[in-house]
PDB file of C-alpha atoms in Angstrom:
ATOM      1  CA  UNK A   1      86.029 125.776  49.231  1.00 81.00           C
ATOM      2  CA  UNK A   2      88.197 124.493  52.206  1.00 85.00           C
ATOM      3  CA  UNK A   3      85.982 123.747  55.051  1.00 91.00           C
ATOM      4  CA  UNK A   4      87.432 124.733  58.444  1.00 93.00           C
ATOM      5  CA  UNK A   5      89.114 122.290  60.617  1.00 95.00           C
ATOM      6  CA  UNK A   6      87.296 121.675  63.553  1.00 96.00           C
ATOM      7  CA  UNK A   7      84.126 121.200  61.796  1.00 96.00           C
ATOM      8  CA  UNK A   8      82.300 117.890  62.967  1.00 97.00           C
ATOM      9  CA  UNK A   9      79.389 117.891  61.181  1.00 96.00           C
ATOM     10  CA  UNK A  10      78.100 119.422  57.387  1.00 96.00           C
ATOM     11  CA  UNK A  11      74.244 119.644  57.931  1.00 95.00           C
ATOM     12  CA  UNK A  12      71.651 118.858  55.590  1.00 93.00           C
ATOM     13  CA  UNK A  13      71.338 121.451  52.791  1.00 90.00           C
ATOM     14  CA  UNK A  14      74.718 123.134  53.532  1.00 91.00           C
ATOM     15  CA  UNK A  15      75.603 124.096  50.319  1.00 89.00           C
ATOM     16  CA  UNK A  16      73.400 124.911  47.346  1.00 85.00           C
ATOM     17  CA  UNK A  17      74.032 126.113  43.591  1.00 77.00           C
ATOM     18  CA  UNK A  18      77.478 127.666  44.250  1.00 76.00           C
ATOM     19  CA  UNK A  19      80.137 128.000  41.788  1.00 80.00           C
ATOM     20  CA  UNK A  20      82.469 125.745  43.900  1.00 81.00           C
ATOM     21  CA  UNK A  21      85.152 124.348  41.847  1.00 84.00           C
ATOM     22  CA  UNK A  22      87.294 122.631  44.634  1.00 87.00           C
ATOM     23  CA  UNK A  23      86.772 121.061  48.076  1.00 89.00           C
ATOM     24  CA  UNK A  24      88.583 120.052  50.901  1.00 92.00           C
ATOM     25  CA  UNK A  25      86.854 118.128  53.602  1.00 95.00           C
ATOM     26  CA  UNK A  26      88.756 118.289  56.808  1.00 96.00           C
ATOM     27  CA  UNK A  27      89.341 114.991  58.664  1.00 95.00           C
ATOM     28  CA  UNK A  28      87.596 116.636  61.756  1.00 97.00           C
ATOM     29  CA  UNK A  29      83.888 115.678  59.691  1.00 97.00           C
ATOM     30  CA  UNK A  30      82.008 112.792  61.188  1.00 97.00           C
ATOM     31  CA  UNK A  31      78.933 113.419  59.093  1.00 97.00           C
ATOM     32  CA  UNK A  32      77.618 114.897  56.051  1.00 97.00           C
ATOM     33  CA  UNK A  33      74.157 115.276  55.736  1.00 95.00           C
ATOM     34  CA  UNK A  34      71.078 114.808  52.866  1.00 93.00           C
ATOM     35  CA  UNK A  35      71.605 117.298  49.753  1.00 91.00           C
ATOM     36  CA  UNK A  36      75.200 118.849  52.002  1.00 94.00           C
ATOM     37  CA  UNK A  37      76.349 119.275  48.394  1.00 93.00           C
ATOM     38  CA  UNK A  38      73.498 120.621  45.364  1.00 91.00           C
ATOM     39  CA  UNK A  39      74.641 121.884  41.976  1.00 90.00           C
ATOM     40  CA  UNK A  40      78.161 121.867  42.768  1.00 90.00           C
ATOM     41  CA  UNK A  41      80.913 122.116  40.519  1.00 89.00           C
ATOM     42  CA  UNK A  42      83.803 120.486  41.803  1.00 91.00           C
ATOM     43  CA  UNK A  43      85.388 117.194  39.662  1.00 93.00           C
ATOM     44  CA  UNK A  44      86.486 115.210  42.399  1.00 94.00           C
ATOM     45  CA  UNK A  45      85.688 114.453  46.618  1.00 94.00           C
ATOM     46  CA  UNK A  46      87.980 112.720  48.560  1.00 95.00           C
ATOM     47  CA  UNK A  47      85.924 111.629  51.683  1.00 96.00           C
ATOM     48  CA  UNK A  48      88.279 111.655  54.627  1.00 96.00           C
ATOM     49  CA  UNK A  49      88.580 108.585  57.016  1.00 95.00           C
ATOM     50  CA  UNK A  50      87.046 110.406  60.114  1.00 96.00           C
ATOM     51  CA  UNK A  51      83.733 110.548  57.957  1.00 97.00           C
ATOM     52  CA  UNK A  52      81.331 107.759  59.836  1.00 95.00           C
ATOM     53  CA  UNK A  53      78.088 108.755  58.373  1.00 95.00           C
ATOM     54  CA  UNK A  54      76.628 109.849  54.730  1.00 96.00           C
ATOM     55  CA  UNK A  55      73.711 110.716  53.792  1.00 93.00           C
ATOM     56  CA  UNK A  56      72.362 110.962  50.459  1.00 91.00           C
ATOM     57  CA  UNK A  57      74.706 113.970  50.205  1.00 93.00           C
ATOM     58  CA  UNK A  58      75.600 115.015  46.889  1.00 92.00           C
ATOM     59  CA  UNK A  59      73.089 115.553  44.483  1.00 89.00           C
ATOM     60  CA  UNK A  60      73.014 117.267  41.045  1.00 88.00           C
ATOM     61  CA  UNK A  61      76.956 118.146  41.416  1.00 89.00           C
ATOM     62  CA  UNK A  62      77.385 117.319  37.034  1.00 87.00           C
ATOM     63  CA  UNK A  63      80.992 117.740  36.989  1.00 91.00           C
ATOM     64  CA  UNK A  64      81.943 115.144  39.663  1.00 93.00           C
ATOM     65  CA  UNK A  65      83.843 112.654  38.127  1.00 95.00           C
ATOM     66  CA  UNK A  66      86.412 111.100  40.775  1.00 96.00           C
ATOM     67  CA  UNK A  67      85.610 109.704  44.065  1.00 96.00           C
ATOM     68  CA  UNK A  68      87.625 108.595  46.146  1.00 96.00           C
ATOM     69  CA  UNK A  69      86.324 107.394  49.843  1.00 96.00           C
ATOM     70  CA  UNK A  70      88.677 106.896  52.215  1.00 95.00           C
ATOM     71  CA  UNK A  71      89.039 104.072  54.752  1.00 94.00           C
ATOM     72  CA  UNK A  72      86.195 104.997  57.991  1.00 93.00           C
ATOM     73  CA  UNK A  73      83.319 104.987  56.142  1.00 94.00           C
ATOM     74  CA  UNK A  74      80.862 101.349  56.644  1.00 95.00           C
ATOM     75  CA  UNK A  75      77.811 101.957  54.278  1.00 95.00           C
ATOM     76  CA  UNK A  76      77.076 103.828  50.696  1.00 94.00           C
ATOM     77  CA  UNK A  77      73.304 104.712  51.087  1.00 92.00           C
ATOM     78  CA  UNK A  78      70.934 104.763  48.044  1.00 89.00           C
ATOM     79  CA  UNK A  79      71.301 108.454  46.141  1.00 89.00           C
ATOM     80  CA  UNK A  80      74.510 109.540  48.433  1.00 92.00           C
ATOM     81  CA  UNK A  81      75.580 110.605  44.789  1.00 91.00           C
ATOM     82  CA  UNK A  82      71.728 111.228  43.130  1.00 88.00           C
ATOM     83  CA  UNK A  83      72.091 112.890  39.970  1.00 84.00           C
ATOM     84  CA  UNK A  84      75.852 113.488  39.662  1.00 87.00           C
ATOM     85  CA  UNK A  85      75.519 112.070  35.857  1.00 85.00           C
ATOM     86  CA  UNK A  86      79.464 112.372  35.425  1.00 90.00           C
ATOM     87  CA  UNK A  87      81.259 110.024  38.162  1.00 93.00           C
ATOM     88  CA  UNK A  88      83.517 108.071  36.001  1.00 95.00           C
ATOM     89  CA  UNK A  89      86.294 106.566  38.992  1.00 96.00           C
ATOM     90  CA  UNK A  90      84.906 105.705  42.320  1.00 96.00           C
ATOM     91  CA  UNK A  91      87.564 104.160  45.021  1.00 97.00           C
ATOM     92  CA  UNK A  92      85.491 101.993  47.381  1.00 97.00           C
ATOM     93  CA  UNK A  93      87.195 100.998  50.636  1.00 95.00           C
ATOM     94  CA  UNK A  94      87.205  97.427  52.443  1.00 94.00           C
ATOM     95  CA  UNK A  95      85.696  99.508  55.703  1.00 95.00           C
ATOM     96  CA  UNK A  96      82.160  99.769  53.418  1.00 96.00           C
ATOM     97  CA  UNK A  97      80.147  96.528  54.411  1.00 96.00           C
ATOM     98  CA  UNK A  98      77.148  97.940  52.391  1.00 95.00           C
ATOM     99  CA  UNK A  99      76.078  99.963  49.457  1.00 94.00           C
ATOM    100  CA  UNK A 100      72.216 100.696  48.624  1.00 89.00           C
ATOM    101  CA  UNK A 101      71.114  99.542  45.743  1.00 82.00           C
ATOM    102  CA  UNK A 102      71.082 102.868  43.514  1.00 82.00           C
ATOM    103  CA  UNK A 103      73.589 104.842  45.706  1.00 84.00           C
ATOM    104  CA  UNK A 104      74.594 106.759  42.792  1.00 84.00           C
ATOM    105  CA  UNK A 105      71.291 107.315  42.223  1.00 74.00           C
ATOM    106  CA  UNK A 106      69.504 108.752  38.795  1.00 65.00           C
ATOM    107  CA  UNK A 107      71.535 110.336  35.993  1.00 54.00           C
ATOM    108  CA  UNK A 108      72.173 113.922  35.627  1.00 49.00           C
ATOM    109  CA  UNK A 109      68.629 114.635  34.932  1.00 48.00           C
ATOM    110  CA  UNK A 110      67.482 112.516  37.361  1.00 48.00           C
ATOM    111  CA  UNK A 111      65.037 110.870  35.642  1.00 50.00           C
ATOM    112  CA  UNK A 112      66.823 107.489  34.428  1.00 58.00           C
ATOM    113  CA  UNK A 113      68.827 105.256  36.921  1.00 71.00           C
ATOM    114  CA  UNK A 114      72.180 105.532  36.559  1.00 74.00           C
ATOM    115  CA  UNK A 115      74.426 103.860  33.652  1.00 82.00           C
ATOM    116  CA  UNK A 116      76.635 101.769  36.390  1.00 86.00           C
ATOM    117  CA  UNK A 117      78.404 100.520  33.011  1.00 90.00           C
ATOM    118  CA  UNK A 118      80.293 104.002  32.619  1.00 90.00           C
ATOM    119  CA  UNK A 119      81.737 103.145  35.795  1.00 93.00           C
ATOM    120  CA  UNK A 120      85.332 101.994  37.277  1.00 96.00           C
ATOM    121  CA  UNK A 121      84.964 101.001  40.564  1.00 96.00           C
ATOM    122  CA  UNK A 122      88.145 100.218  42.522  1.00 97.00           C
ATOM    123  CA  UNK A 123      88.565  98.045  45.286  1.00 96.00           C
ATOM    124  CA  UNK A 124      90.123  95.605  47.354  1.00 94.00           C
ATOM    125  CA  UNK A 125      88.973  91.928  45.590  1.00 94.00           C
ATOM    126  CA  UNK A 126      86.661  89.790  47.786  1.00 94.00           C
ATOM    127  CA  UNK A 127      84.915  93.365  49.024  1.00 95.00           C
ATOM    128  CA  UNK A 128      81.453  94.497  48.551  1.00 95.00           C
ATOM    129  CA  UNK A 129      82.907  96.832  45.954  1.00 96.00           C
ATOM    130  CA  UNK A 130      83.878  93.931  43.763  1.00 96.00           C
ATOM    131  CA  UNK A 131      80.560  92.371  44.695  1.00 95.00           C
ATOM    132  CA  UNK A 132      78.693  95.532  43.859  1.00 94.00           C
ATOM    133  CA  UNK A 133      80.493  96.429  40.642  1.00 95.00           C
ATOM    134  CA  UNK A 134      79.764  92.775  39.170  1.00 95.00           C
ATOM    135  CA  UNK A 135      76.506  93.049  39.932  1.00 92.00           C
ATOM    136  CA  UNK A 136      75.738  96.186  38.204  1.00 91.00           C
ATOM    137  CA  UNK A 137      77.915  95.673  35.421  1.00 93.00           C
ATOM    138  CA  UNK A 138      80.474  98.373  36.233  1.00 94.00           C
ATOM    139  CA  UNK A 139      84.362  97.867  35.529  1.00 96.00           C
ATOM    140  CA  UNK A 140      86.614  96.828  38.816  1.00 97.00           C
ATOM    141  CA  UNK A 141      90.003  97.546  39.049  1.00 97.00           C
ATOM    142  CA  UNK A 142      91.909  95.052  41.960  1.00 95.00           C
ATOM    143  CA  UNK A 143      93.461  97.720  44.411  1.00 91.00           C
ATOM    144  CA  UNK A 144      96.626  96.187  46.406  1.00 81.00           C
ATOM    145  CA  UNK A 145      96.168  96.603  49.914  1.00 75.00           C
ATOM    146  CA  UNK A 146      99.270  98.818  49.446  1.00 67.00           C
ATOM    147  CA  UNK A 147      97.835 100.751  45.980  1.00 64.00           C
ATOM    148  CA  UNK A 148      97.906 104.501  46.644  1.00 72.00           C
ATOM    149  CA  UNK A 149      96.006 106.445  44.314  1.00 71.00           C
ATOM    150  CA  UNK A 150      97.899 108.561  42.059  1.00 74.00           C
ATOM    151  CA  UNK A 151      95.958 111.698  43.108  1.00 76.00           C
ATOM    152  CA  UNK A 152      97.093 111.196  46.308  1.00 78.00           C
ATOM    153  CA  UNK A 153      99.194 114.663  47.783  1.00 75.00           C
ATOM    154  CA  UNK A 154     100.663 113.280  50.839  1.00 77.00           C
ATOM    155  CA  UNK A 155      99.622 110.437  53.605  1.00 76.00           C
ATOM    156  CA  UNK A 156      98.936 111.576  57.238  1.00 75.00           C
ATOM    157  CA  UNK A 157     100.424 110.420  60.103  1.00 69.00           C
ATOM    158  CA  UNK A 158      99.505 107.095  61.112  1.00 67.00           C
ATOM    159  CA  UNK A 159      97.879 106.296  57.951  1.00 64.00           C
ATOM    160  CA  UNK A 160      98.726 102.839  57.679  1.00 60.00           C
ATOM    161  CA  UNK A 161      97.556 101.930  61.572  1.00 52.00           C
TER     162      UNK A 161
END
């Protein structure tokens, strides 16, 4: 699913139980709303840097294992990933200043929190990903401020402004 440029906003309940593999969020969103994202299929989300607000916005999507948030983004709410059970790699940018205390909310069958131990969470050191990784118990990989990751297809204009 590519989402057309131009679009500012996904709503609440945008997208439920489709067989969406692959996503591509425009850098023209500003927002993505509670449950945007149920039952998904898709293994990773890059969340562009013109994303400002999250809500708890993917839940139940069982084959998401890579996240990657880009810079833009100031707080991780509790359940913005509720019952994605698979998230292995999460990239956490310096821009986040808070993260709720279960934002990746229950496991897959949302009934038990989360295992934070199955998780690498990467970061820049001194940041409340570092902070919030320790805490729960999760692994943290140091990012350099100059560390792309290797998923990375190409860097837009202006990126390092």
């Amino acid at each position: 699913l590519i989402i057309k440029e131009g679009t500012k906003c996904i709503a609440d309940s945008a997208i439920w139980s489709t067989k969406i593999y692959s996503l591509t969020i425009p850098d023209s969103v500003k927002s993505i709303g509670d449950g945007a994202f149920v039952n998904c299929n898709f293994s990773e989300i890059v969340i562009p840097k013109s994303v400002t607000r999250i809500g708890q916005a993917f839940k139940a999507c069982n084959e998401l294992e890579n996240v990657i948030i880009s810079y833009g983004l100031t707080s991780l709410p509790s359940n913005t990933f509720d019952g994605c059970g698979s998230i292995k790699n999460i990239t956490i940018p310096a821009s986040v200043k808070s993260i709720g205390e279960e934002f990746l909310g229950k496991d897959g069958f949302l009934v038990n929190d989360y295992d934070y131990k199955k998780v690498t969470i990467k970061g820049l050191k001194g940041t409340v990903a570092e902070i919030f990784a320790k805490n729960k118990g999760s692994k943290f990989i140091a990012l350099n401020p100059t560390t792309i990751p290797e998923n990375v297809l190409y860097l837009d204009k202006d990126f390092f402004v």
